[in-house]
Short mmCIF file of C-alpha atoms and ligand atoms in Angstrom, two decimals:
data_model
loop_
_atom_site.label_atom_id
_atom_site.label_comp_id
_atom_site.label_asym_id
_atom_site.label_seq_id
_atom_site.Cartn_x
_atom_site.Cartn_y
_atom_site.Cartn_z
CA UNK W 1 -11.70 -40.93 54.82
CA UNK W 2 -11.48 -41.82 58.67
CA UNK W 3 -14.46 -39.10 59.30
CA UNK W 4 -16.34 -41.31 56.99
CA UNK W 5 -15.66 -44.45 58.69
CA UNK W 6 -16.66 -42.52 61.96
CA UNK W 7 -20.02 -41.91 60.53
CA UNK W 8 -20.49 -45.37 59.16
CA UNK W 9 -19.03 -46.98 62.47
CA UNK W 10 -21.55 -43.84 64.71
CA UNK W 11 -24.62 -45.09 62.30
CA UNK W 12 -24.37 -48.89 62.85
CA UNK W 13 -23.21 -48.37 67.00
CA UNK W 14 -26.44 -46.24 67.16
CA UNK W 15 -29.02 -48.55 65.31
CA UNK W 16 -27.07 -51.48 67.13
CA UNK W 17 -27.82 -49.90 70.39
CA UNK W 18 -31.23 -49.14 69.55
CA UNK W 19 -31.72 -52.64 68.33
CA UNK W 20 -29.96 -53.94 71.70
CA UNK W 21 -32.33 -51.98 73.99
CA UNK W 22 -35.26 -52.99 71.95
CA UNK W 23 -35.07 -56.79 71.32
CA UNK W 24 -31.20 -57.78 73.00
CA UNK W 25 -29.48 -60.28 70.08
CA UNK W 26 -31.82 -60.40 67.87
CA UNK W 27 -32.50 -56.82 67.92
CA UNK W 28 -28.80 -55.86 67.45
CA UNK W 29 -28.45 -57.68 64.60
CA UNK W 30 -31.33 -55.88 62.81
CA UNK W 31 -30.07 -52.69 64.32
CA UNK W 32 -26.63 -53.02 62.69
CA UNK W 33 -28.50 -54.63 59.59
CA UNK W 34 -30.88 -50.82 59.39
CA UNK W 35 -28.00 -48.84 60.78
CA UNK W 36 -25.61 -49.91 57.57
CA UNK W 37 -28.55 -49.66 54.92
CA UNK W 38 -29.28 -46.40 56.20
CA UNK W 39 -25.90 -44.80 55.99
CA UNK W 40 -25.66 -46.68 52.16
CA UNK W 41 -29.12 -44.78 51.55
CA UNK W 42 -27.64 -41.23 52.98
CA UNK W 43 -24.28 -42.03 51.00
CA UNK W 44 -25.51 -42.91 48.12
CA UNK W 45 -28.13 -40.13 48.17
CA UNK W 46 -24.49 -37.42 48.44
CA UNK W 47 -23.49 -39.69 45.22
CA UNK W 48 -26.60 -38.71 43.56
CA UNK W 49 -26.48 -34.87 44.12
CA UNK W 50 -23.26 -34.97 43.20
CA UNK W 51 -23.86 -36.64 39.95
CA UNK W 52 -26.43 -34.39 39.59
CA UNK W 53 -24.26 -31.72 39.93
CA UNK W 54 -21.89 -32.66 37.72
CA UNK W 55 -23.96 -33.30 35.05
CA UNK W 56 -25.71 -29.98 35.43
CA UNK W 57 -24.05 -27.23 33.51
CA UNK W 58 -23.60 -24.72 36.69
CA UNK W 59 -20.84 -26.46 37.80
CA UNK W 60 -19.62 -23.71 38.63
CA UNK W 61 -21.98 -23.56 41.60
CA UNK W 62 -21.12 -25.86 44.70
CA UNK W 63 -23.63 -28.39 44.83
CA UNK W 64 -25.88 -28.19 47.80
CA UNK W 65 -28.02 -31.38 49.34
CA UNK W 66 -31.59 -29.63 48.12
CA UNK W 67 -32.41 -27.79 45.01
CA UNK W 68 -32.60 -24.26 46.96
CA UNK W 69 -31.19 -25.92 50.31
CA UNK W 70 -28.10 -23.85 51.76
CA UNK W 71 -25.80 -26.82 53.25
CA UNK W 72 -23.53 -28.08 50.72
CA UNK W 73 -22.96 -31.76 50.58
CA UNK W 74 -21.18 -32.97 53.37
CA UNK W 75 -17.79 -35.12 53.82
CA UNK W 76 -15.94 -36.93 50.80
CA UNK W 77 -18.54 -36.09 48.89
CA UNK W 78 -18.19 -32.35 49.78
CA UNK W 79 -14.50 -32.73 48.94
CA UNK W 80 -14.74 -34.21 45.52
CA UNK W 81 -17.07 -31.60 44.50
CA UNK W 82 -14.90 -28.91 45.72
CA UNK W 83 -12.12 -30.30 44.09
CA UNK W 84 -13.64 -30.85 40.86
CA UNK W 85 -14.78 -27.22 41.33
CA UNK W 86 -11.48 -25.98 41.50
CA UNK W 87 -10.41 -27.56 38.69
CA UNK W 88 -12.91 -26.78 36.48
CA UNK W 89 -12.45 -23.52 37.43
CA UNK W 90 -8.77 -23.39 36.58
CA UNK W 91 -9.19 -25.01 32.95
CA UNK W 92 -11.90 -22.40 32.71
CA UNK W 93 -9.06 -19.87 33.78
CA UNK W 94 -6.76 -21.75 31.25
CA UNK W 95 -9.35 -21.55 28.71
CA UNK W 96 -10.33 -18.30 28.74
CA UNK W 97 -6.46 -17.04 28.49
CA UNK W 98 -5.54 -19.40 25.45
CA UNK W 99 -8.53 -17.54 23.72
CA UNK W 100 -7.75 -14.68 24.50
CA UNK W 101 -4.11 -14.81 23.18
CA UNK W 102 -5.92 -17.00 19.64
CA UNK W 103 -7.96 -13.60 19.53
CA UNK W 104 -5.52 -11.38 19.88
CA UNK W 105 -3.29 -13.62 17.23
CA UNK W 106 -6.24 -13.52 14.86
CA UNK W 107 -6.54 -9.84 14.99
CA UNK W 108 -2.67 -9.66 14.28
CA UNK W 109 -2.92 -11.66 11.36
CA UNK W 110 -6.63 -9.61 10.46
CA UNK W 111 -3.98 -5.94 10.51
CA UNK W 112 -1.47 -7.67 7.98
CA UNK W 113 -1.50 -6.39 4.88
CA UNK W 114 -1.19 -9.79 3.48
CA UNK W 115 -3.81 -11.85 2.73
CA UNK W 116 -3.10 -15.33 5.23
CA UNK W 117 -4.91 -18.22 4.64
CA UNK W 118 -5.11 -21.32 6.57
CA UNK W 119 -5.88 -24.63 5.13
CA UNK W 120 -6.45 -27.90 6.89
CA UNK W 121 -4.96 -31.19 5.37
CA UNK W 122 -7.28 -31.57 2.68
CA UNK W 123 -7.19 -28.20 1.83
CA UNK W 124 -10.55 -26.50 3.37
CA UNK W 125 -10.34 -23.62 4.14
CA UNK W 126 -10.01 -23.04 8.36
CA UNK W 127 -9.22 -19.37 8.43
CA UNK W 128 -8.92 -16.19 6.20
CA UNK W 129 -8.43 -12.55 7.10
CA UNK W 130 -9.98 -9.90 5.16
CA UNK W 131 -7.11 -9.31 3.26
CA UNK W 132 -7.19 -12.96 2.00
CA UNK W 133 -11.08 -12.67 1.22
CA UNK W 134 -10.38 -9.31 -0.55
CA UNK W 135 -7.41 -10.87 -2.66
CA UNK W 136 -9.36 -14.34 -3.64
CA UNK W 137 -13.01 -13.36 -3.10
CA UNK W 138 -13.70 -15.41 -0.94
CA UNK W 139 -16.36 -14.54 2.09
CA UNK W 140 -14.46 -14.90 4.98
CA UNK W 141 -17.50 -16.59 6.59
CA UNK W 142 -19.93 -18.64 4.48
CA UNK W 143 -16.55 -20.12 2.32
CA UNK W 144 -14.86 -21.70 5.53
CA UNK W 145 -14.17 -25.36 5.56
CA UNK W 146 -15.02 -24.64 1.38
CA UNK W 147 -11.60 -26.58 -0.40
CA UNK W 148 -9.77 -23.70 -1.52
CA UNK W 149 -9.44 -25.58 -5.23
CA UNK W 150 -13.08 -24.76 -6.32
CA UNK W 151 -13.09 -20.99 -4.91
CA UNK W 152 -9.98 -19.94 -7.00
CA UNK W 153 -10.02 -21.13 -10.67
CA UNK W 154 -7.12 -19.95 -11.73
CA UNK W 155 -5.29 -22.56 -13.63
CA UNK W 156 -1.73 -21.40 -12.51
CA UNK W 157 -2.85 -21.25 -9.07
CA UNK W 158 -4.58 -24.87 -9.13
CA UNK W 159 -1.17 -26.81 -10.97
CA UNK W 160 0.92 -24.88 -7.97
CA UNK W 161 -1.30 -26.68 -5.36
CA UNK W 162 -1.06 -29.77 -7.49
CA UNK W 163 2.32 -30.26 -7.91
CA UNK W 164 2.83 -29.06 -4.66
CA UNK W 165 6.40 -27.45 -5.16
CA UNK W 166 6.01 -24.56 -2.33
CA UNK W 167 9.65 -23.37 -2.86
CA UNK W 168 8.36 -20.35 -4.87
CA UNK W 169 5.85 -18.13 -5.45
CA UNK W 170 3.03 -18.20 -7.87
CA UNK W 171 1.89 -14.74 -9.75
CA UNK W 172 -2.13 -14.70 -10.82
CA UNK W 173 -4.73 -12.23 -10.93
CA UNK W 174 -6.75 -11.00 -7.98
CA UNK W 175 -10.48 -11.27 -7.95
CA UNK W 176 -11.27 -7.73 -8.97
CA UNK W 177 -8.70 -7.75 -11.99
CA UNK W 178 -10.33 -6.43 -14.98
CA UNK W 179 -8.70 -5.89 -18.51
CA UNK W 180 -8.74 -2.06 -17.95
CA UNK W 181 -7.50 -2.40 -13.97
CA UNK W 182 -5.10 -5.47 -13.75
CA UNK W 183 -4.68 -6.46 -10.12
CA UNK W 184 -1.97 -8.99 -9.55
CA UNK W 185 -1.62 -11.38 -6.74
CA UNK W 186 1.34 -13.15 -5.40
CA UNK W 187 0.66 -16.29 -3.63
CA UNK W 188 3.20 -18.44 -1.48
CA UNK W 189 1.88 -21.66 0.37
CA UNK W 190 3.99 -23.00 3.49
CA UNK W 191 3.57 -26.23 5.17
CA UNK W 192 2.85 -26.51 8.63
CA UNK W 193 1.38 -28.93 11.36
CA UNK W 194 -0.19 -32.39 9.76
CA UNK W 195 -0.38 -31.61 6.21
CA UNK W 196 -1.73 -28.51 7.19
CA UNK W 197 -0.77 -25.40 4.32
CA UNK W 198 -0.68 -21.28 5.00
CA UNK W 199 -1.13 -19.52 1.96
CA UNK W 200 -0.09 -15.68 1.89
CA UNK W 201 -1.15 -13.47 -0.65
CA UNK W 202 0.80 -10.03 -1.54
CA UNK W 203 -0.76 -7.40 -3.79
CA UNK W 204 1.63 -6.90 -6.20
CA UNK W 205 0.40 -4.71 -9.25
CA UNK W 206 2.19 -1.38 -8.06
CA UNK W 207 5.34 -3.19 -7.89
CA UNK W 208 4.80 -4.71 -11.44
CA UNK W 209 4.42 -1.41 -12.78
CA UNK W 210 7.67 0.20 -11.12
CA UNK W 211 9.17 -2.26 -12.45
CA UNK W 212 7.87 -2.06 -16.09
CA UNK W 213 7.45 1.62 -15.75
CA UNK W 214 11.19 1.10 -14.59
CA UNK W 215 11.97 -1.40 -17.73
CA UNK W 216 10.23 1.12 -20.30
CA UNK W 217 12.51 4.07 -18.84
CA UNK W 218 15.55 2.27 -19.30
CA UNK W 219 14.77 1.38 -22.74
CA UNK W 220 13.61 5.01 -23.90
CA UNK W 221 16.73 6.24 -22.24
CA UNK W 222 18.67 3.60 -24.13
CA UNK W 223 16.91 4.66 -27.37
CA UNK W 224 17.16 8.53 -27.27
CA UNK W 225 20.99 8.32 -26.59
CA UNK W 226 21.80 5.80 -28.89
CA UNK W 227 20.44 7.77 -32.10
CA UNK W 228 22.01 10.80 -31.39
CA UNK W 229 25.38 8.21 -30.78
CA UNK W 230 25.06 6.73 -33.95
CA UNK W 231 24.61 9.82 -35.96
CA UNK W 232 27.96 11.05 -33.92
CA UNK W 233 30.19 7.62 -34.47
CA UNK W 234 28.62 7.54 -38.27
CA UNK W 235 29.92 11.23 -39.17
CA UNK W 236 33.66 10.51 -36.86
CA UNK W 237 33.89 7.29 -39.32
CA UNK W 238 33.41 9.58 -42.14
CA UNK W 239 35.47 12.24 -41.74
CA UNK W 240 38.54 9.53 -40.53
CA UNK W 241 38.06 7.77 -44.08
CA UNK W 242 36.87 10.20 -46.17
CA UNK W 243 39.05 13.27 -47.73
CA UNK W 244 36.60 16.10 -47.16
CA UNK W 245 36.43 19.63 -48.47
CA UNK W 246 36.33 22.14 -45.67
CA UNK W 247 32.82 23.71 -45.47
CA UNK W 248 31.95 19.64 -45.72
CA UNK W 249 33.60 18.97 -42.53
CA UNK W 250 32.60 22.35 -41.00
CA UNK W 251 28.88 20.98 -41.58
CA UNK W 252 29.52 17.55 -40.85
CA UNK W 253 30.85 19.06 -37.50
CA UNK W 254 28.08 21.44 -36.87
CA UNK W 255 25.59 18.31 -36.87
CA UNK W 256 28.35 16.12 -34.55
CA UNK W 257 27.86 19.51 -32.31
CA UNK W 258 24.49 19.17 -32.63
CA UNK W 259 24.07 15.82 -31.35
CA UNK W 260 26.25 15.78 -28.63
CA UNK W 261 24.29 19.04 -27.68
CA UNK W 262 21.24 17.16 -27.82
CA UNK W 263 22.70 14.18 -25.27
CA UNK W 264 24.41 16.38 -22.85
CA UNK W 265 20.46 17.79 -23.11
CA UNK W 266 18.76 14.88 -22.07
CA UNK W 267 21.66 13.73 -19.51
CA UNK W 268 20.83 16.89 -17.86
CA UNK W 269 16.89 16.42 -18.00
CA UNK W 270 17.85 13.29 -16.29
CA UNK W 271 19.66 14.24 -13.44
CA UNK W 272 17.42 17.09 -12.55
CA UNK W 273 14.84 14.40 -12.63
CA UNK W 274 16.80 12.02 -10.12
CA UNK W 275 17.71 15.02 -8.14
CA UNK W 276 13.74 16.12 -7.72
CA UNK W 277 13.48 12.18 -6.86
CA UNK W 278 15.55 11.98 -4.21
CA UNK W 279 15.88 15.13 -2.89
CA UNK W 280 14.33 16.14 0.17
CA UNK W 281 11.28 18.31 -0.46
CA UNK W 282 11.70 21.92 -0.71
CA UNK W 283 11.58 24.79 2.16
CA UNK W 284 8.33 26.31 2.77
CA UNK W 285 9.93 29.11 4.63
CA UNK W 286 12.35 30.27 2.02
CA UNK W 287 10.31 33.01 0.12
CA UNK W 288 11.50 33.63 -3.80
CA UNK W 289 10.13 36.83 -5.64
CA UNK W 290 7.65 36.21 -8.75
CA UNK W 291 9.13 38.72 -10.45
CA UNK W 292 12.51 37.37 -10.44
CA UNK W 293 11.02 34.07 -10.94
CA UNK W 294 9.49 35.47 -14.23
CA UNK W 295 12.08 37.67 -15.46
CA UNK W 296 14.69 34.82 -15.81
CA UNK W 297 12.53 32.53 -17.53
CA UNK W 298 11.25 35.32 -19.97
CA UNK W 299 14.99 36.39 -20.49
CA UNK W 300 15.69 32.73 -21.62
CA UNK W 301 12.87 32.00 -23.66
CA UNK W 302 13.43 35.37 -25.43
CA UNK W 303 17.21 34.18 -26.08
CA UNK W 304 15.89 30.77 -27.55
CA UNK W 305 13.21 32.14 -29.69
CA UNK W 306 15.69 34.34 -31.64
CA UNK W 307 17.82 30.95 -32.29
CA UNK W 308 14.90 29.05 -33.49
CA UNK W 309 12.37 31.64 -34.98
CA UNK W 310 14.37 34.40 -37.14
CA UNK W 311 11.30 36.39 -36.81
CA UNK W 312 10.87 35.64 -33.00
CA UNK W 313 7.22 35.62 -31.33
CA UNK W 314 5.72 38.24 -29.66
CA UNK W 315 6.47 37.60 -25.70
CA UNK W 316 3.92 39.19 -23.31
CA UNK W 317 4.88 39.44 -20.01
CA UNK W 318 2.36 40.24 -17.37
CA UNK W 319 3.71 40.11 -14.12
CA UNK W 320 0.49 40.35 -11.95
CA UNK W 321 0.73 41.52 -8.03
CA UNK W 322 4.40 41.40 -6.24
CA UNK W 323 4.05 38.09 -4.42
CA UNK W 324 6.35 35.45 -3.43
CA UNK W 325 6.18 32.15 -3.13
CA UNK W 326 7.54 29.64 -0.65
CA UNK W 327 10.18 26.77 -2.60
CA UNK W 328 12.83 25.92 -4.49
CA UNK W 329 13.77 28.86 -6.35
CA UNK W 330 15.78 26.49 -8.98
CA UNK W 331 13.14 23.78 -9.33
CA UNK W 332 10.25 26.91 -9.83
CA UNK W 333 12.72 28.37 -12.42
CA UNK W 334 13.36 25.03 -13.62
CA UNK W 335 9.27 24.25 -14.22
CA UNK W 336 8.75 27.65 -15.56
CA UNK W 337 11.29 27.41 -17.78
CA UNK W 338 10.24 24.38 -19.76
CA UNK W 339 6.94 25.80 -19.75
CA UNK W 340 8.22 28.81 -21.66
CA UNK W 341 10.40 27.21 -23.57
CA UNK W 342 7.89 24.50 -24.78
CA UNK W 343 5.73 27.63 -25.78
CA UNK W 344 8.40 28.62 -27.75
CA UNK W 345 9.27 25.62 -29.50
CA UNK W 346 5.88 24.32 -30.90
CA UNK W 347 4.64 28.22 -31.48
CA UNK W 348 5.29 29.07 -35.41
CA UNK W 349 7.45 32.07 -35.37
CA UNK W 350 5.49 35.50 -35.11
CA UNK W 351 3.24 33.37 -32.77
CA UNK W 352 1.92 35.42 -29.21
CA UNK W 353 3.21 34.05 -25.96
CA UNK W 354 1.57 35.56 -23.06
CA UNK W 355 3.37 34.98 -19.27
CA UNK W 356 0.85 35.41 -16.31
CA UNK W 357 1.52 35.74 -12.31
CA UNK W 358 -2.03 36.02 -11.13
CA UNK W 359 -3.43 35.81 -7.64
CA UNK W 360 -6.64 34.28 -7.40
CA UNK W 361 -9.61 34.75 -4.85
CA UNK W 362 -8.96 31.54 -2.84
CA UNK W 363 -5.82 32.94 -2.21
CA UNK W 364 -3.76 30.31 -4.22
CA UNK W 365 -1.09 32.09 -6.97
CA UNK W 366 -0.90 30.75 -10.66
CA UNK W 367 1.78 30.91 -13.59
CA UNK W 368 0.44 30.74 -16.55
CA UNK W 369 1.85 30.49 -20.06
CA UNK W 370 -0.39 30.53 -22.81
CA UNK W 371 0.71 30.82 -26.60
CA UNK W 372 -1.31 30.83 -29.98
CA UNK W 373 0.92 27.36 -31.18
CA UNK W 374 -1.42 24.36 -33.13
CA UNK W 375 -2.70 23.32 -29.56
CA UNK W 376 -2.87 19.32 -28.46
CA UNK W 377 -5.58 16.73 -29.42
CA UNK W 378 -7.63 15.88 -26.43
CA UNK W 379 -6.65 11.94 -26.15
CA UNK W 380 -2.89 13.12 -25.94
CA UNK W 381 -3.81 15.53 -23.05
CA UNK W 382 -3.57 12.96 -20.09
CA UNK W 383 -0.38 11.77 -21.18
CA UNK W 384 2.04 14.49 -21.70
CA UNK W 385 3.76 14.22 -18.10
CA UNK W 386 4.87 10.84 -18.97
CA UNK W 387 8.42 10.76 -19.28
CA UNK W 388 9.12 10.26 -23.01
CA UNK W 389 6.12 11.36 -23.89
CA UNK W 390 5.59 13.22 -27.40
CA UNK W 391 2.88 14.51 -29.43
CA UNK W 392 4.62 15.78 -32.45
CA UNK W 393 7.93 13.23 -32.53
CA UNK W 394 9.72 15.12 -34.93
CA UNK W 395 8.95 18.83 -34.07
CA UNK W 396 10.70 18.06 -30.50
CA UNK W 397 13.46 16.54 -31.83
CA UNK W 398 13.88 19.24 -34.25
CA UNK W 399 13.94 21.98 -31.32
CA UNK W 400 15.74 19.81 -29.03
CA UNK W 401 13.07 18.13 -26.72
CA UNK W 402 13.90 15.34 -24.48
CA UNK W 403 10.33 14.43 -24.00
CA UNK W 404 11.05 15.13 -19.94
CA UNK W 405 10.45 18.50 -19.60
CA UNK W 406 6.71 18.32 -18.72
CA UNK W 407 7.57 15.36 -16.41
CA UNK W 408 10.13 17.96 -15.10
CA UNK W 409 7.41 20.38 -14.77
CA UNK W 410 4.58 17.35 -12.93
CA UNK W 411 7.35 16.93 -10.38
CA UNK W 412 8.12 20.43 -9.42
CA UNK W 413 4.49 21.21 -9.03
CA UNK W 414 3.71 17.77 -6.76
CA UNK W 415 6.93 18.91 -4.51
CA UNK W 416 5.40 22.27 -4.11
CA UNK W 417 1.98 20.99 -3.07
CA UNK W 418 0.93 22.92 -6.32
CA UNK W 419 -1.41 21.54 -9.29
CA UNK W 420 -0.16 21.68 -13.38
CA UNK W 421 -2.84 22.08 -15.70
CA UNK W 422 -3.20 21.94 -18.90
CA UNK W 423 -5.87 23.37 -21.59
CA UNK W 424 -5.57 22.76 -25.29
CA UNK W 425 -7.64 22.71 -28.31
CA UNK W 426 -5.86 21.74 -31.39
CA UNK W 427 -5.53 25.24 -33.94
CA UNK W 428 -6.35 26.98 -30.47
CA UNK W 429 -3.06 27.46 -28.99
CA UNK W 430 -2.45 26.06 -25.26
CA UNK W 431 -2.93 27.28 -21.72
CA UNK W 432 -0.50 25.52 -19.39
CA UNK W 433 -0.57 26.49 -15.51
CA UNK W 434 1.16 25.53 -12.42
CA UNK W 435 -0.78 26.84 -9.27
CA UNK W 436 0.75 27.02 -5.94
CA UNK W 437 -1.24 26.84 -2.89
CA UNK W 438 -2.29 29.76 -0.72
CA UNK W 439 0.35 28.40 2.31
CA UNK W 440 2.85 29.02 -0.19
CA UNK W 441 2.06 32.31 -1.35
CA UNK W 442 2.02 35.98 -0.20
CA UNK W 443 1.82 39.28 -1.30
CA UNK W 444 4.47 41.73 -0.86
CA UNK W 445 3.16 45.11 0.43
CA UNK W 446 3.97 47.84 -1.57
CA UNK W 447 7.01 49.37 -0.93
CA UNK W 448 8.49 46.24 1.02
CA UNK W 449 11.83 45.04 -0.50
CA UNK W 450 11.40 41.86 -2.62
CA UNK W 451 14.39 39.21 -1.54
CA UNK W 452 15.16 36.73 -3.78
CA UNK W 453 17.22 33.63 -2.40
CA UNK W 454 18.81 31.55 -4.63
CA UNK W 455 18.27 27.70 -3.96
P1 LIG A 501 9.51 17.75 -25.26
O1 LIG A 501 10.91 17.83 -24.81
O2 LIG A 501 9.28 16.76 -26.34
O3 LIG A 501 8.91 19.08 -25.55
P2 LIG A 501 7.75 17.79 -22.99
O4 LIG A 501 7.59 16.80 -21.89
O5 LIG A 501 8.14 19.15 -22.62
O6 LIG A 501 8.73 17.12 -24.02
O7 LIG A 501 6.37 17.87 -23.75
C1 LIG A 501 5.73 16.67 -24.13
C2 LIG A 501 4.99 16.86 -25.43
O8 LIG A 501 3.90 17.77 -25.22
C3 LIG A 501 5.80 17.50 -26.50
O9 LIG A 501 6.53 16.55 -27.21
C4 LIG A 501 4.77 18.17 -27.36
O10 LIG A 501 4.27 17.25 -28.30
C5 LIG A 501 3.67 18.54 -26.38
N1 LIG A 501 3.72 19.96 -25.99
C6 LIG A 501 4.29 20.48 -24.89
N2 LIG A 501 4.11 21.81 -24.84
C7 LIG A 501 3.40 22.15 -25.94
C8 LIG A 501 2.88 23.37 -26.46
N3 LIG A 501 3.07 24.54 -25.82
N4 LIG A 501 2.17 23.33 -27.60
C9 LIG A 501 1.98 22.16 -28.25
N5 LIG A 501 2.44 20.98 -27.81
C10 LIG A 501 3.14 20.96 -26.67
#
């Protein structure tokens, strides 16, 4: 400030002096007079660039006295602008970080896996990850500042926005739900801000079918133990009231057996079900011989076609190359098993049963079980690892099937990495395989000592 009253005070003294020399009084007086204009002229000429300056858009630049010129503007002028320089360039600095850290907030909210939606007061639509866009259809450009009411229809979504009551959640279908692929959606609004509402969307249709896969389980469980109960308190009740001959009780007993037998059946189908569950999954380091594999199955299946066929099948065994595959030797045994068994209980007796170990080209090792029985109907074909699941209702429960063993059988394979197929043609007979991958399988050379390991 004082180095511009200098200048002011140097300006006039000169012109005054000038004046003095040139015309005494008179001219002093129009010395000061020019001196003071002049430095108002210079001064306000510094206002001017400076102006300039700051309404130009490089004010980044320092402003300088010509366009091209080097010297910036001198004095307070100088100052202000380098001031207001510095400033600007620290909000710019401010800026710049606070978008930054929005940006890398956005692209947080663009990983979740929820949809997130933000809605201004009115309900417009501000924001909306991909997620979001995916879940409501909505495109996550041209439909911002759209009012989210007349992108999603859904009536049970529109009264939850109405009422307003943002203490739950509300349940409705996604945007790509179809009748043969439901998708559902659940949607929670929060408040935040000035009226201001974030919506978050969770897909959940895999959770709605645990839980009704979980529901339908319970309830088939619930069913196929209370028959077998009933039959069992029904025949107790008789034989407490009713004075019985002996070979009447004997039979009435022989059914009780039978029942009981047939629960303590499915109890165990369950439990080697929750154990393949929540086991961990099995060594691929542990080798188990084929031929032990298949000679314990075949042994069983032999046993139970005697009880159930008086005329028995004819059981083929062919035991392919000595190999041995990397697993559980109980859950194999366990897959195999129902296989044969299954072969044994819907093949009429006399029927041909034929047990494969093959190797095959890509290296990957298959058991096979194929029998001459009445063969499936195609539509039943994709269904019959469902748990429960039964073609012929009455034949299983005759031989005493659980409707678990080819769920059994699904599991075992998926454990192993290995695939379960299945090829039917009804009056055909069936082909059912389980083939384990090539990582799983090797050949014993001849001569080389086969070691079974129990699991
Ligand atoms: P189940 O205990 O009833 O045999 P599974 O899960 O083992 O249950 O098999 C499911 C259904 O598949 C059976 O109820 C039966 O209808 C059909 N099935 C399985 N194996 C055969 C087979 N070898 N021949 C004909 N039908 C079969």
């Amino acid at each position: 400030m004082i180095q511009r009253w200098v200048v002011f005070a140097l300006c006039a003294v000169v012109a005054g002096a000038i004046g003095w020399g040139s015309a005494a009084r008179e001219g002093l007086a129009w010395g000061l007079l020019l001196g003071t204009a002049a430095w108002h002229l210079l001064d306000g000429f510094y206002a001017r660039r400076l102006l300039g300056w700051l309404r130009s858009e490089q004010s980044e630049e320092a402003p300088v006295l010509m366009a091209g010129a080097q010297p910036r503007l001198p004095g307070i002028w100088g100052e202000v602008a380098d001031r207001v320089r510095r400033l600007l360039r620290n909000r710019h600095q401010q800026y710049s970080e606070s978008q930054a850290r929005l940006d890398e907030l956005l692209e947080a909210l663009q990983a979740s896996p929820n949809g997130v939606v933000l809605l201004d007061d009115e309900g417009r639509i501000e924001w909306c990850n991909q997620t979001a866009a995916q879940h409501f259809g909505f495109d996550a450009r041209r439909d911002i500042l759209q009012h989210v009411a007349n992108l999603v229809r859904e009536p049970s979504f529109s009264a939850y926005m109405a009422t307003a009551d943002f203490s739950h959640e509300v349940v409705i279908p996604g945007s790509d739900s179809t009748p043969a692929r439901p998708i559902k959606l659940s949607v929670h609004a929060h408040r935040y801000g000035k009226g201001r509402k974030l919506l978050l969307s969770r897909d959940i249709t895999a959770l709605e079918q645990a839980e009704a896969m979980r529901r339908d389980f319970v309830a088939n469980v619930s069913h196929e133990i209370r028959t077998p109960l009933t039959v069992v308190s029904g025949f107790i009740e008789t034989l407490q009231n009713l004075p019985l001959k002996k070979p009447e009780r004997d039979r009435y007993l022989d059914l009780m057996a039978q029942q009981s037998q047939r629960m303590q059946t499915l109890v165990e189908d369950l439990l080697t079900l929750s154990r393949l569950e929540g086991s961990p999954l099995p060594s691929a380091t542990e080798w188990r011989a084929t031929t032990t594999l298949l000679a314990q199955c075949v042994q069983e299946a032999r046993a139970l076609s005697q009880v159930i066929a008086p005329q028995g099948h004819q059981l083929v065994l062919e035991p392919g190359p000595e190999c041995e595959i990397a697993g559980s030797q109980r859950e194999i045994a366990s897959a195999l098993s129902n296989l044969l068994t299954n072969a044994v209980r819907y093949t009429p007796e006399t029927g041909l049963i034929r047990v494969t170990w093959a190797l095959l080209a890509d290296g990957w090792g298959e058991f096979r079980v194929q029998d001459s029985g009445p063969g499936i109907a195609p539509e039943h074909l994709s269904r019959l690892t469902e748990r429960f699941y039964r073609v012929d209702r009455s034949r299983s429960r005759e031989t005493g099937g659980t409707g678990l063993g080819l769920a059994i059988v699904k599991h075992v394979a998926q454990r192993h990495g290995a695939e379960l197929r299945i090829k039917s043609q009804v009056g055909q007979g069936s082909c059912f395989s389980i083939r384990f991958p090539a990582a799983r399988v090797r050949q014993v050379q001849p001569g080389a000592q086969v070691q079974a390991v129990s699991a």
